[in-house]
JSON list of C-alpha atoms in Angstrom, two decimals:
[
{"chain": "L", "resi": 35, "resn": "MET", "atom": "CA", "xyz": [0.00, 0.00, 0.00]},
{"chain": "L", "resi": 36, "resn": "SER", "atom": "CA", "xyz": [1.44, 3.36, -1.05]},
{"chain": "L", "resi": 37, "resn": "THR", "atom": "CA", "xyz": [2.00, 6.23, 1.34]},
{"chain": "L", "resi": 38, "resn": "ALA", "atom": "CA", "xyz": [-0.54, 8.39, -0.48]},
{"chain": "L", "resi": 39, "resn": "LEU", "atom": "CA", "xyz": [-3.20, 5.70, -0.18]},
{"chain": "L", "resi": 40, "resn": "ARG", "atom": "CA", "xyz": [-2.52, 5.18, 3.53]},
{"chain": "L", "resi": 41, "resn": "ARG", "atom": "CA", "xyz": [-2.82, 8.91, 4.13]},
{"chain": "L", "resi": 42, "resn": "THR", "atom": "CA", "xyz": [-6.07, 9.08, 2.16]},
{"chain": "L", "resi": 43, "resn": "ILE", "atom": "CA", "xyz": [-7.58, 6.22, 4.14]},
{"chain": "L", "resi": 44, "resn": "PHE", "atom": "CA", "xyz": [-6.46, 7.86, 7.39]},
{"chain": "L", "resi": 45, "resn": "LEU", "atom": "CA", "xyz": [-8.09, 11.18, 6.42]},
{"chain": "L", "resi": 46, "resn": "VAL", "atom": "CA", "xyz": [-11.35, 9.43, 5.48]},
{"chain": "L", "resi": 47, "resn": "LEU", "atom": "CA", "xyz": [-11.42, 7.59, 8.80]},
{"chain": "L", "resi": 48, "resn": "LEU", "atom": "CA", "xyz": [-10.63, 10.83, 10.60]},
{"chain": "L", "resi": 49, "resn": "LEU", "atom": "CA", "xyz": [-13.56, 12.59, 8.91]},
{"chain": "L", "resi": 50, "resn": "ILE", "atom": "CA", "xyz": [-15.89, 9.72, 9.83]},
{"chain": "L", "resi": 51, "resn": "ALA", "atom": "CA", "xyz": [-14.74, 9.81, 13.45]},
{"chain": "L", "resi": 52, "resn": "TRP", "atom": "CA", "xyz": [-15.08, 13.60, 13.47]},
{"chain": "L", "resi": 53, "resn": "GLU", "atom": "CA", "xyz": [-18.68, 13.47, 12.21]},
{"chain": "L", "resi": 54, "resn": "ALA", "atom": "CA", "xyz": [-19.53, 10.63, 14.60]},
{"chain": "L", "resi": 55, "resn": "GLY", "atom": "CA", "xyz": [-18.08, 12.55, 17.54]},
{"chain": "L", "resi": 56, "resn": "PHE", "atom": "CA", "xyz": [-20.08, 15.66, 16.59]},
{"chain": "L", "resi": 57, "resn": "ARG", "atom": "CA", "xyz": [-23.35, 13.70, 16.50]},
{"chain": "L", "resi": 58, "resn": "LEU", "atom": "CA", "xyz": [-22.64, 11.47, 19.50]},
{"chain": "L", "resi": 59, "resn": "PHE", "atom": "CA", "xyz": [-21.39, 14.10, 21.95]},
{"chain": "L", "resi": 60, "resn": "GLY", "atom": "CA", "xyz": [-23.54, 17.00, 20.74]},
{"chain": "L", "resi": 61, "resn": "TRP", "atom": "CA", "xyz": [-20.73, 19.53, 20.39]},
{"chain": "L", "resi": 62, "resn": "GLY", "atom": "CA", "xyz": [-23.08, 22.05, 18.82]},
{"chain": "L", "resi": 63, "resn": "TRP", "atom": "CA", "xyz": [-21.49, 25.42, 18.11]},
{"chain": "L", "resi": 64, "resn": "LYS", "atom": "CA", "xyz": [-18.45, 24.69, 20.34]},
{"chain": "L", "resi": 65, "resn": "PHE", "atom": "CA", "xyz": [-16.78, 22.58, 17.64]},
{"chain": "L", "resi": 66, "resn": "PRO", "atom": "CA", "xyz": [-18.17, 22.37, 14.09]},
{"chain": "L", "resi": 67, "resn": "SER", "atom": "CA", "xyz": [-18.96, 19.25, 12.09]},
{"chain": "L", "resi": 68, "resn": "PRO", "atom": "CA", "xyz": [-17.19, 18.45, 8.79]},
{"chain": "L", "resi": 69, "resn": "THR", "atom": "CA", "xyz": [-20.28, 19.63, 6.91]},
{"chain": "L", "resi": 70, "resn": "GLN", "atom": "CA", "xyz": [-20.34, 22.97, 8.72]},
{"chain": "L", "resi": 71, "resn": "THR", "atom": "CA", "xyz": [-16.61, 23.43, 8.14]},
{"chain": "L", "resi": 72, "resn": "LEU", "atom": "CA", "xyz": [-16.96, 22.70, 4.40]},
{"chain": "L", "resi": 73, "resn": "GLN", "atom": "CA", "xyz": [-19.82, 25.19, 4.24]},
{"chain": "L", "resi": 74, "resn": "ALA", "atom": "CA", "xyz": [-17.65, 27.82, 5.91]},
{"chain": "L", "resi": 75, "resn": "PHE", "atom": "CA", "xyz": [-14.90, 27.10, 3.37]},
{"chain": "L", "resi": 76, "resn": "TYR", "atom": "CA", "xyz": [-17.39, 27.50, 0.54]},
{"chain": "L", "resi": 77, "resn": "ASP", "atom": "CA", "xyz": [-18.83, 30.75, 1.90]},
{"chain": "L", "resi": 78, "resn": "GLY", "atom": "CA", "xyz": [-15.37, 32.17, 2.56]},
{"chain": "L", "resi": 79, "resn": "LEU", "atom": "CA", "xyz": [-14.17, 31.37, -0.94]},
{"chain": "L", "resi": 80, "resn": "VAL", "atom": "CA", "xyz": [-17.32, 32.64, -2.63]},
{"chain": "L", "resi": 81, "resn": "HIS", "atom": "CA", "xyz": [-17.22, 35.94, -0.77]},
{"chain": "L", "resi": 82, "resn": "GLY", "atom": "CA", "xyz": [-13.44, 36.15, -1.21]},
{"chain": "L", "resi": 83, "resn": "GLU", "atom": "CA", "xyz": [-12.55, 36.75, 2.44]},
{"chain": "L", "resi": 84, "resn": "LEU", "atom": "CA", "xyz": [-10.55, 33.53, 2.82]},
{"chain": "L", "resi": 85, "resn": "LEU", "atom": "CA", "xyz": [-8.55, 34.11, -0.34]},
{"chain": "L", "resi": 86, "resn": "GLU", "atom": "CA", "xyz": [-7.90, 37.77, 0.51]},
{"chain": "L", "resi": 87, "resn": "ALA", "atom": "CA", "xyz": [-6.77, 36.91, 4.04]},
{"chain": "L", "resi": 88, "resn": "THR", "atom": "CA", "xyz": [-4.54, 34.07, 2.82]},
{"chain": "L", "resi": 89, "resn": "ILE", "atom": "CA", "xyz": [-2.82, 36.24, 0.21]},
{"chain": "L", "resi": 90, "resn": "ALA", "atom": "CA", "xyz": [-2.27, 39.07, 2.69]},
{"chain": "L", "resi": 91, "resn": "SER", "atom": "CA", "xyz": [-0.77, 36.71, 5.26]},
{"chain": "L", "resi": 92, "resn": "MET", "atom": "CA", "xyz": [1.46, 34.97, 2.72]},
{"chain": "L", "resi": 93, "resn": "ILE", "atom": "CA", "xyz": [2.87, 38.30, 1.52]},
{"chain": "L", "resi": 94, "resn": "ARG", "atom": "CA", "xyz": [3.71, 39.32, 5.09]},
{"chain": "L", "resi": 95, "resn": "LEU", "atom": "CA", "xyz": [5.16, 35.89, 5.80]},
{"chain": "L", "resi": 96, "resn": "LEU", "atom": "CA", "xyz": [7.38, 35.77, 2.70]},
{"chain": "L", "resi": 97, "resn": "VAL", "atom": "CA", "xyz": [8.73, 39.26, 3.28]},
{"chain": "L", "resi": 98, "resn": "SER", "atom": "CA", "xyz": [9.48, 38.53, 6.93]},
{"chain": "L", "resi": 99, "resn": "PHE", "atom": "CA", "xyz": [10.94, 35.12, 6.16]},
{"chain": "L", "resi": 100, "resn": "ALA", "atom": "CA", "xyz": [13.30, 36.50, 3.51]},
{"chain": "L", "resi": 101, "resn": "ILE", "atom": "CA", "xyz": [14.54, 39.14, 5.96]},
{"chain": "L", "resi": 102, "resn": "SER", "atom": "CA", "xyz": [15.01, 36.58, 8.71]},
{"chain": "L", "resi": 103, "resn": "LEU", "atom": "CA", "xyz": [16.95, 34.21, 6.44]},
{"chain": "L", "resi": 104, "resn": "ALA", "atom": "CA", "xyz": [19.32, 36.98, 5.37]},
{"chain": "L", "resi": 105, "resn": "ILE", "atom": "CA", "xyz": [19.89, 38.30, 8.90]},
{"chain": "L", "resi": 106, "resn": "GLY", "atom": "CA", "xyz": [19.97, 34.88, 10.57]},
{"chain": "L", "resi": 107, "resn": "THR", "atom": "CA", "xyz": [22.43, 33.32, 8.13]},
{"chain": "L", "resi": 108, "resn": "THR", "atom": "CA", "xyz": [24.73, 36.34, 8.34]},
{"chain": "L", "resi": 109, "resn": "LEU", "atom": "CA", "xyz": [24.66, 36.26, 12.15]},
{"chain": "L", "resi": 110, "resn": "GLY", "atom": "CA", "xyz": [25.36, 32.53, 12.12]},
{"chain": "L", "resi": 111, "resn": "PHE", "atom": "CA", "xyz": [28.39, 33.09, 9.89]},
{"chain": "L", "resi": 112, "resn": "LEU", "atom": "CA", "xyz": [29.71, 35.78, 12.23]},
{"chain": "L", "resi": 113, "resn": "PHE", "atom": "CA", "xyz": [29.17, 33.60, 15.31]},
{"chain": "L", "resi": 114, "resn": "ALA", "atom": "CA", "xyz": [30.96, 30.66, 13.71]},
{"chain": "L", "resi": 115, "resn": "ARG", "atom": "CA", "xyz": [33.92, 32.66, 12.44]},
{"chain": "L", "resi": 116, "resn": "TYR", "atom": "CA", "xyz": [34.60, 35.14, 15.22]},
{"chain": "L", "resi": 117, "resn": "ARG", "atom": "CA", "xyz": [34.91, 33.97, 18.81]},
{"chain": "L", "resi": 118, "resn": "LEU", "atom": "CA", "xyz": [34.40, 37.42, 20.34]},
{"chain": "L", "resi": 119, "resn": "ILE", "atom": "CA", "xyz": [31.09, 37.94, 18.52]},
{"chain": "L", "resi": 120, "resn": "ASP", "atom": "CA", "xyz": [29.95, 34.43, 19.43]},
{"chain": "L", "resi": 121, "resn": "ASP", "atom": "CA", "xyz": [30.76, 34.93, 23.13]},
{"chain": "L", "resi": 122, "resn": "THR", "atom": "CA", "xyz": [28.91, 38.25, 23.28]},
{"chain": "L", "resi": 123, "resn": "LEU", "atom": "CA", "xyz": [26.21, 38.69, 20.65]},
{"chain": "L", "resi": 124, "resn": "GLY", "atom": "CA", "xyz": [25.82, 34.93, 20.24]},
{"chain": "L", "resi": 125, "resn": "PHE", "atom": "CA", "xyz": [25.09, 34.57, 23.95]},
{"chain": "L", "resi": 126, "resn": "LEU", "atom": "CA", "xyz": [22.46, 37.30, 23.64]},
{"chain": "L", "resi": 127, "resn": "VAL", "atom": "CA", "xyz": [20.81, 35.56, 20.68]},
{"chain": "L", "resi": 128, "resn": "VAL", "atom": "CA", "xyz": [20.48, 32.33, 22.68]},
{"chain": "L", "resi": 129, "resn": "SER", "atom": "CA", "xyz": [18.69, 34.33, 25.37]},
{"chain": "L", "resi": 130, "resn": "LEU", "atom": "CA", "xyz": [16.45, 36.08, 22.84]},
{"chain": "L", "resi": 131, "resn": "GLN", "atom": "CA", "xyz": [15.38, 32.77, 21.31]},
{"chain": "L", "resi": 132, "resn": "THR", "atom": "CA", "xyz": [13.70, 31.79, 24.57]},
{"chain": "L", "resi": 133, "resn": "ILE", "atom": "CA", "xyz": [11.43, 34.85, 24.42]},
{"chain": "L", "resi": 134, "resn": "PRO", "atom": "CA", "xyz": [8.20, 34.33, 22.45]},
{"chain": "L", "resi": 135, "resn": "SER", "atom": "CA", "xyz": [8.18, 36.83, 19.59]},
{"chain": "L", "resi": 136, "resn": "ILE", "atom": "CA", "xyz": [4.64, 37.89, 20.48]},
{"chain": "L", "resi": 137, "resn": "ALA", "atom": "CA", "xyz": [6.11, 39.35, 23.71]},
{"chain": "L", "resi": 138, "resn": "TRP", "atom": "CA", "xyz": [7.68, 42.06, 21.53]},
{"chain": "L", "resi": 139, "resn": "LEU", "atom": "CA", "xyz": [4.35, 43.07, 20.00]},
{"chain": "L", "resi": 140, "resn": "PRO", "atom": "CA", "xyz": [3.66, 45.87, 22.55]},
{"chain": "L", "resi": 141, "resn": "PHE", "atom": "CA", "xyz": [7.07, 47.36, 21.72]},
{"chain": "L", "resi": 142, "resn": "ALA", "atom": "CA", "xyz": [6.41, 46.94, 17.99]},
{"chain": "L", "resi": 143, "resn": "ILE", "atom": "CA", "xyz": [3.10, 48.79, 18.31]},
{"chain": "L", "resi": 144, "resn": "ILE", "atom": "CA", "xyz": [4.83, 51.65, 20.18]},
{"chain": "L", "resi": 145, "resn": "TRP", "atom": "CA", "xyz": [7.66, 51.82, 17.64]},
{"chain": "L", "resi": 146, "resn": "PHE", "atom": "CA", "xyz": [5.75, 51.25, 14.39]},
{"chain": "L", "resi": 147, "resn": "GLY", "atom": "CA", "xyz": [2.08, 51.63, 15.24]},
{"chain": "L", "resi": 148, "resn": "LEU", "atom": "CA", "xyz": [-0.75, 49.12, 14.91]},
{"chain": "L", "resi": 149, "resn": "ASN", "atom": "CA", "xyz": [0.00, 48.33, 11.28]},
{"chain": "L", "resi": 150, "resn": "GLU", "atom": "CA", "xyz": [1.77, 46.09, 8.78]},
{"chain": "L", "resi": 151, "resn": "SER", "atom": "CA", "xyz": [5.25, 46.96, 10.00]},
{"chain": "L", "resi": 152, "resn": "SER", "atom": "CA", "xyz": [4.54, 45.67, 13.50]},
{"chain": "L", "resi": 153, "resn": "VAL", "atom": "CA", "xyz": [3.42, 42.29, 12.18]},
{"chain": "L", "resi": 154, "resn": "ILE", "atom": "CA", "xyz": [6.42, 41.98, 9.87]},
{"chain": "L", "resi": 155, "resn": "PHE", "atom": "CA", "xyz": [8.75, 42.95, 12.73]},
{"chain": "L", "resi": 156, "resn": "ILE", "atom": "CA", "xyz": [7.57, 40.26, 15.15]},
{"chain": "L", "resi": 157, "resn": "THR", "atom": "CA", "xyz": [7.30, 37.66, 12.38]},
{"chain": "L", "resi": 158, "resn": "THR", "atom": "CA", "xyz": [10.91, 38.36, 11.43]},
{"chain": "L", "resi": 159, "resn": "LEU", "atom": "CA", "xyz": [11.96, 38.00, 15.05]},
{"chain": "L", "resi": 160, "resn": "GLY", "atom": "CA", "xyz": [10.12, 34.70, 15.25]},
{"chain": "L", "resi": 161, "resn": "ALA", "atom": "CA", "xyz": [12.41, 33.14, 12.63]},
{"chain": "L", "resi": 162, "resn": "THR", "atom": "CA", "xyz": [15.70, 35.07, 12.82]},
{"chain": "L", "resi": 163, "resn": "TRP", "atom": "CA", "xyz": [17.16, 33.65, 16.04]},
{"chain": "L", "resi": 164, "resn": "THR", "atom": "CA", "xyz": [16.43, 30.06, 15.05]},
{"chain": "L", "resi": 165, "resn": "MET", "atom": "CA", "xyz": [18.06, 30.58, 11.67]},
{"chain": "L", "resi": 166, "resn": "ALA", "atom": "CA", "xyz": [21.10, 32.24, 13.26]},
{"chain": "L", "resi": 167, "resn": "LEU", "atom": "CA", "xyz": [21.74, 29.34, 15.63]},
{"chain": "L", "resi": 168, "resn": "ALA", "atom": "CA", "xyz": [21.16, 26.72, 12.93]},
{"chain": "L", "resi": 169, "resn": "SER", "atom": "CA", "xyz": [23.58, 28.37, 10.50]},
{"chain": "L", "resi": 170, "resn": "ARG", "atom": "CA", "xyz": [26.12, 28.82, 13.33]},
{"chain": "L", "resi": 171, "resn": "THR", "atom": "CA", "xyz": [25.96, 25.10, 14.12]},
{"chain": "L", "resi": 172, "resn": "GLY", "atom": "CA", "xyz": [26.20, 24.14, 10.47]},
{"chain": "L", "resi": 173, "resn": "ILE", "atom": "CA", "xyz": [29.22, 26.33, 9.75]},
{"chain": "L", "resi": 174, "resn": "LYS", "atom": "CA", "xyz": [31.02, 25.27, 12.93]},
{"chain": "L", "resi": 175, "resn": "ASN", "atom": "CA", "xyz": [30.64, 21.62, 11.91]},
{"chain": "L", "resi": 176, "resn": "ILE", "atom": "CA", "xyz": [32.30, 22.11, 8.51]},
{"chain": "L", "resi": 177, "resn": "PRO", "atom": "CA", "xyz": [35.55, 20.07, 8.46]},
{"chain": "L", "resi": 178, "resn": "PRO", "atom": "CA", "xyz": [38.48, 22.53, 8.49]},
{"chain": "L", "resi": 179, "resn": "ILE", "atom": "CA", "xyz": [40.10, 20.65, 5.61]},
{"chain": "L", "resi": 180, "resn": "TYR", "atom": "CA", "xyz": [37.30, 21.86, 3.31]},
{"chain": "L", "resi": 181, "resn": "LEU", "atom": "CA", "xyz": [38.04, 25.48, 4.14]},
{"chain": "L", "resi": 182, "resn": "ARG", "atom": "CA", "xyz": [41.79, 25.09, 3.80]},
{"chain": "L", "resi": 183, "resn": "ALA", "atom": "CA", "xyz": [41.42, 23.32, 0.46]},
{"chain": "L", "resi": 184, "resn": "ALA", "atom": "CA", "xyz": [39.08, 26.06, -0.82]},
{"chain": "L", "resi": 185, "resn": "GLN", "atom": "CA", "xyz": [41.46, 28.80, 0.29]},
{"chain": "L", "resi": 186, "resn": "THR", "atom": "CA", "xyz": [44.34, 27.00, -1.42]},
{"chain": "L", "resi": 187, "resn": "MET", "atom": "CA", "xyz": [42.29, 27.07, -4.62]},
{"chain": "L", "resi": 188, "resn": "GLY", "atom": "CA", "xyz": [41.83, 30.83, -4.34]},
{"chain": "L", "resi": 189, "resn": "THR", "atom": "CA", "xyz": [38.47, 31.45, -2.67]},
{"chain": "L", "resi": 190, "resn": "GLY", "atom": "CA", "xyz": [40.03, 33.61, 0.04]},
{"chain": "L", "resi": 191, "resn": "ASN", "atom": "CA", "xyz": [38.32, 34.27, 3.38]},
{"chain": "L", "resi": 192, "resn": "GLY", "atom": "CA", "xyz": [35.45, 36.47, 2.28]},
{"chain": "L", "resi": 193, "resn": "PHE", "atom": "CA", "xyz": [32.22, 36.30, 0.35]},
{"chain": "L", "resi": 194, "resn": "ARG", "atom": "CA", "xyz": [33.34, 33.61, -2.14]},
{"chain": "L", "resi": 195, "resn": "LEU", "atom": "CA", "xyz": [34.30, 31.23, 0.66]},
{"chain": "L", "resi": 196, "resn": "PHE", "atom": "CA", "xyz": [30.96, 31.86, 2.38]},
{"chain": "L", "resi": 197, "resn": "VAL", "atom": "CA", "xyz": [28.81, 31.30, -0.73]},
{"chain": "L", "resi": 198, "resn": "GLN", "atom": "CA", "xyz": [30.75, 28.58, -2.54]},
{"chain": "L", "resi": 199, "resn": "ILE", "atom": "CA", "xyz": [31.92, 26.46, 0.39]},
{"chain": "L", "resi": 200, "resn": "MET", "atom": "CA", "xyz": [30.26, 27.27, 3.70]},
{"chain": "L", "resi": 201, "resn": "ILE", "atom": "CA", "xyz": [26.65, 27.41, 2.57]},
{"chain": "L", "resi": 202, "resn": "PRO", "atom": "CA", "xyz": [26.74, 24.07, 0.67]},
{"chain": "L", "resi": 203, "resn": "ALA", "atom": "CA", "xyz": [28.77, 22.32, 3.39]},
{"chain": "L", "resi": 204, "resn": "ALA", "atom": "CA", "xyz": [26.45, 23.56, 6.15]},
{"chain": "L", "resi": 205, "resn": "PHE", "atom": "CA", "xyz": [23.28, 22.89, 4.16]},
{"chain": "L", "resi": 206, "resn": "PRO", "atom": "CA", "xyz": [21.97, 19.87, 6.14]},
{"chain": "L", "resi": 207, "resn": "HIS", "atom": "CA", "xyz": [21.92, 22.05, 9.27]},
{"chain": "L", "resi": 208, "resn": "LEU", "atom": "CA", "xyz": [20.66, 25.07, 7.36]},
{"chain": "L", "resi": 209, "resn": "ILE", "atom": "CA", "xyz": [17.64, 23.30, 5.89]},
{"chain": "L", "resi": 210, "resn": "ASN", "atom": "CA", "xyz": [16.60, 22.09, 9.34]},
{"chain": "L", "resi": 211, "resn": "GLY", "atom": "CA", "xyz": [16.92, 25.67, 10.54]},
{"chain": "L", "resi": 212, "resn": "VAL", "atom": "CA", "xyz": [14.86, 26.91, 7.60]},
{"chain": "L", "resi": 213, "resn": "ARG", "atom": "CA", "xyz": [12.07, 24.44, 8.34]},
{"chain": "L", "resi": 214, "resn": "THR", "atom": "CA", "xyz": [11.97, 25.36, 12.03]},
{"chain": "L", "resi": 215, "resn": "ALA", "atom": "CA", "xyz": [12.20, 29.08, 11.24]},
{"chain": "L", "resi": 216, "resn": "TRP", "atom": "CA", "xyz": [9.27, 28.73, 8.81]},
{"chain": "L", "resi": 217, "resn": "ALA", "atom": "CA", "xyz": [7.11, 27.18, 11.55]},
{"chain": "L", "resi": 218, "resn": "PHE", "atom": "CA", "xyz": [8.10, 29.86, 14.07]},
{"chain": "L", "resi": 219, "resn": "ALA", "atom": "CA", "xyz": [7.39, 32.58, 11.52]},
{"chain": "L", "resi": 220, "resn": "TRP", "atom": "CA", "xyz": [3.87, 31.22, 10.99]},
{"chain": "L", "resi": 221, "resn": "ARG", "atom": "CA", "xyz": [3.20, 31.24, 14.73]},
{"chain": "L", "resi": 222, "resn": "ALA", "atom": "CA", "xyz": [4.44, 34.79, 15.14]},
{"chain": "L", "resi": 223, "resn": "LEU", "atom": "CA", "xyz": [2.52, 35.98, 12.08]},
{"chain": "L", "resi": 224, "resn": "VAL", "atom": "CA", "xyz": [-0.85, 34.65, 13.21]},
{"chain": "L", "resi": 225, "resn": "ALA", "atom": "CA", "xyz": [-0.31, 35.93, 16.74]},
{"chain": "L", "resi": 226, "resn": "GLY", "atom": "CA", "xyz": [0.54, 39.39, 15.41]},
{"chain": "L", "resi": 227, "resn": "GLU", "atom": "CA", "xyz": [-2.42, 39.45, 13.04]},
{"chain": "L", "resi": 228, "resn": "LEU", "atom": "CA", "xyz": [-4.79, 38.65, 15.90]},
{"chain": "L", "resi": 229, "resn": "ILE", "atom": "CA", "xyz": [-4.14, 42.17, 17.17]},
{"chain": "L", "resi": 230, "resn": "ALA", "atom": "CA", "xyz": [-3.05, 44.21, 14.16]},
{"chain": "L", "resi": 231, "resn": "LYS", "atom": "CA", "xyz": [-5.44, 45.80, 11.71]},
{"chain": "L", "resi": 232, "resn": "GLY", "atom": "CA", "xyz": [-5.98, 44.82, 8.09]},
{"chain": "L", "resi": 233, "resn": "ALA", "atom": "CA", "xyz": [-6.70, 41.61, 6.20]},
{"chain": "L", "resi": 234, "resn": "GLY", "atom": "CA", "xyz": [-4.99, 38.41, 7.29]},
{"chain": "L", "resi": 235, "resn": "LEU", "atom": "CA", "xyz": [-5.66, 34.92, 8.58]},
{"chain": "L", "resi": 236, "resn": "GLY", "atom": "CA", "xyz": [-5.02, 35.97, 12.16]},
{"chain": "L", "resi": 237, "resn": "GLN", "atom": "CA", "xyz": [-7.45, 38.88, 11.91]},
{"chain": "L", "resi": 238, "resn": "LEU", "atom": "CA", "xyz": [-10.05, 36.61, 10.31]},
{"chain": "L", "resi": 239, "resn": "LEU", "atom": "CA", "xyz": [-9.53, 34.16, 13.17]},
{"chain": "L", "resi": 240, "resn": "GLN", "atom": "CA", "xyz": [-10.17, 36.99, 15.60]},
{"chain": "L", "resi": 241, "resn": "ASP", "atom": "CA", "xyz": [-13.34, 37.93, 13.70]},
{"chain": "L", "resi": 242, "resn": "GLY", "atom": "CA", "xyz": [-14.53, 34.34, 13.99]},
{"chain": "L", "resi": 243, "resn": "ARG", "atom": "CA", "xyz": [-13.94, 34.40, 17.73]},
{"chain": "L", "resi": 244, "resn": "ASN", "atom": "CA", "xyz": [-15.83, 37.67, 18.14]},
{"chain": "L", "resi": 245, "resn": "LEU", "atom": "CA", "xyz": [-18.77, 36.22, 16.20]},
{"chain": "L", "resi": 246, "resn": "GLY", "atom": "CA", "xyz": [-18.62, 32.81, 17.87]},
{"chain": "L", "resi": 247, "resn": "ASP", "atom": "CA", "xyz": [-18.15, 31.30, 14.40]},
{"chain": "L", "resi": 248, "resn": "THR", "atom": "CA", "xyz": [-16.17, 28.15, 15.19]},
{"chain": "L", "resi": 249, "resn": "SER", "atom": "CA", "xyz": [-16.54, 26.90, 11.62]},
{"chain": "L", "resi": 250, "resn": "LEU", "atom": "CA", "xyz": [-14.66, 29.91, 10.31]},
{"chain": "L", "resi": 251, "resn": "MET", "atom": "CA", "xyz": [-12.06, 29.56, 13.07]},
{"chain": "L", "resi": 252, "resn": "LEU", "atom": "CA", "xyz": [-11.44, 25.92, 12.18]},
{"chain": "L", "resi": 253, "resn": "CYS", "atom": "CA", "xyz": [-11.15, 26.86, 8.49]},
{"chain": "L", "resi": 254, "resn": "ILE", "atom": "CA", "xyz": [-8.30, 29.22, 9.34]},
{"chain": "L", "resi": 255, "resn": "VAL", "atom": "CA", "xyz": [-6.54, 26.54, 11.39]},
{"chain": "L", "resi": 256, "resn": "ILE", "atom": "CA", "xyz": [-6.86, 24.04, 8.53]},
{"chain": "L", "resi": 257, "resn": "ILE", "atom": "CA", "xyz": [-5.59, 26.55, 5.97]},
{"chain": "L", "resi": 258, "resn": "ILE", "atom": "CA", "xyz": [-2.51, 27.30, 8.09]},
{"chain": "L", "resi": 259, "resn": "ALA", "atom": "CA", "xyz": [-1.82, 23.59, 8.56]},
{"chain": "L", "resi": 260, "resn": "VAL", "atom": "CA", "xyz": [-2.23, 22.84, 4.85]},
{"chain": "L", "resi": 261, "resn": "LEU", "atom": "CA", "xyz": [-0.04, 25.76, 3.75]},
{"chain": "L", "resi": 262, "resn": "GLY", "atom": "CA", "xyz": [2.66, 24.75, 6.20]},
{"chain": "L", "resi": 263, "resn": "THR", "atom": "CA", "xyz": [2.62, 21.11, 5.14]},
{"chain": "L", "resi": 264, "resn": "VAL", "atom": "CA", "xyz": [2.52, 21.82, 1.41]},
{"chain": "L", "resi": 265, "resn": "SER", "atom": "CA", "xyz": [5.33, 24.39, 1.57]},
{"chain": "L", "resi": 266, "resn": "ASP", "atom": "CA", "xyz": [7.53, 22.05, 3.61]},
{"chain": "L", "resi": 267, "resn": "HIS", "atom": "CA", "xyz": [6.95, 19.02, 1.38]},
{"chain": "L", "resi": 268, "resn": "PHE", "atom": "CA", "xyz": [7.01, 20.64, -2.04]},
{"chain": "L", "resi": 269, "resn": "CYS", "atom": "CA", "xyz": [9.49, 23.44, -1.36]},
{"chain": "L", "resi": 270, "resn": "PHE", "atom": "CA", "xyz": [11.91, 22.79, 1.49]},
{"chain": "L", "resi": 271, "resn": "LYS", "atom": "CA", "xyz": [12.09, 19.00, 1.15]},
{"chain": "L", "resi": 272, "resn": "LYS", "atom": "CA", "xyz": [12.51, 19.19, -2.64]},
{"chain": "L", "resi": 273, "resn": "LEU", "atom": "CA", "xyz": [15.23, 21.79, -2.20]},
{"chain": "L", "resi": 274, "resn": "GLU", "atom": "CA", "xyz": [16.96, 19.62, 0.39]},
{"chain": "L", "resi": 275, "resn": "ASP", "atom": "CA", "xyz": [16.88, 16.57, -1.87]},
{"chain": "L", "resi": 276, "resn": "LYS", "atom": "CA", "xyz": [18.30, 18.47, -4.84]},
{"chain": "L", "resi": 277, "resn": "VAL", "atom": "CA", "xyz": [21.10, 20.14, -2.91]},
{"chain": "L", "resi": 278, "resn": "LEU", "atom": "CA", "xyz": [22.11, 16.97, -1.09]},
{"chain": "L", "resi": 279, "resn": "GLU", "atom": "CA", "xyz": [22.18, 15.14, -4.41]},
{"chain": "L", "resi": 280, "resn": "ARG", "atom": "CA", "xyz": [24.09, 17.99, -6.06]},
{"chain": "L", "resi": 281, "resn": "TYR", "atom": "CA", "xyz": [26.85, 17.84, -3.45]},
{"chain": "L", "resi": 282, "resn": "GLY", "atom": "CA", "xyz": [26.93, 14.07, -3.09]},
{"chain": "L", "resi": 283, "resn": "LEU", "atom": "CA", "xyz": [25.33, 14.03, 0.37]},
{"chain": "L", "resi": 284, "resn": "ALA", "atom": "CA", "xyz": [22.13, 12.18, -0.52]},
{"chain": "L", "resi": 285, "resn": "GLY", "atom": "CA", "xyz": [23.39, 9.02, 1.10]},
{"chain": "L", "resi": 286, "resn": "SER", "atom": "CA", "xyz": [23.48, 10.76, 4.48]},
{"chain": "L", "resi": 287, "resn": "LYS", "atom": "CA", "xyz": [19.71, 11.06, 4.65]},
{"chain": "L", "resi": 288, "resn": "SER", "atom": "CA", "xyz": [17.95, 8.62, 6.87]}
]
């Protein structure tokens, strides 16, 4: 039996159990049935609110994620290459990672206002520290012989060494950092949108709560889960497979 077939059967059984639980325990409005959830999906798509909110959230997420990847990877390189920076700023980053990014939202609102910039700021924070530590670990674990060989061939110690040698050699750690950073960015984004103004999945989730519309709320949760799963499987995993194969590391995968 193929993996796709097993997953399909599991989802069908899950839907049956979900509907049976709704009817047996009388959840009512507290938790919607599959039929009510599908109706909410249909209404949201017909009226355009689900599509509008999803596009708005994805734009914020992609912008924040790109910023966090650039900052995080650069910080990781600095931590791995310079002991003084690692012992000072690196120690601070480890401390900052323990703080939920939503805790910075009050500061973001004071600094930027209750707008798009605040959401992008906390979403970027949600992913940056994870990416910095992952890239630091990956670069530190590069065998020194690789770097010496590259320098002998003329890459030097600067940008060429970083791009041509360090990034590919550290990629197994980097891709794990990217995946984790993506998940953290989603969490920070939705949390920020719950409070900020404008279209977005988080704001739509808040609207559902205010209206007591659990069907709409569950739709948002399902959309976030589907987007996260699809992006990881068809983007990050495909990228990982190609890069590992390109650099002869495919055999290291479990």
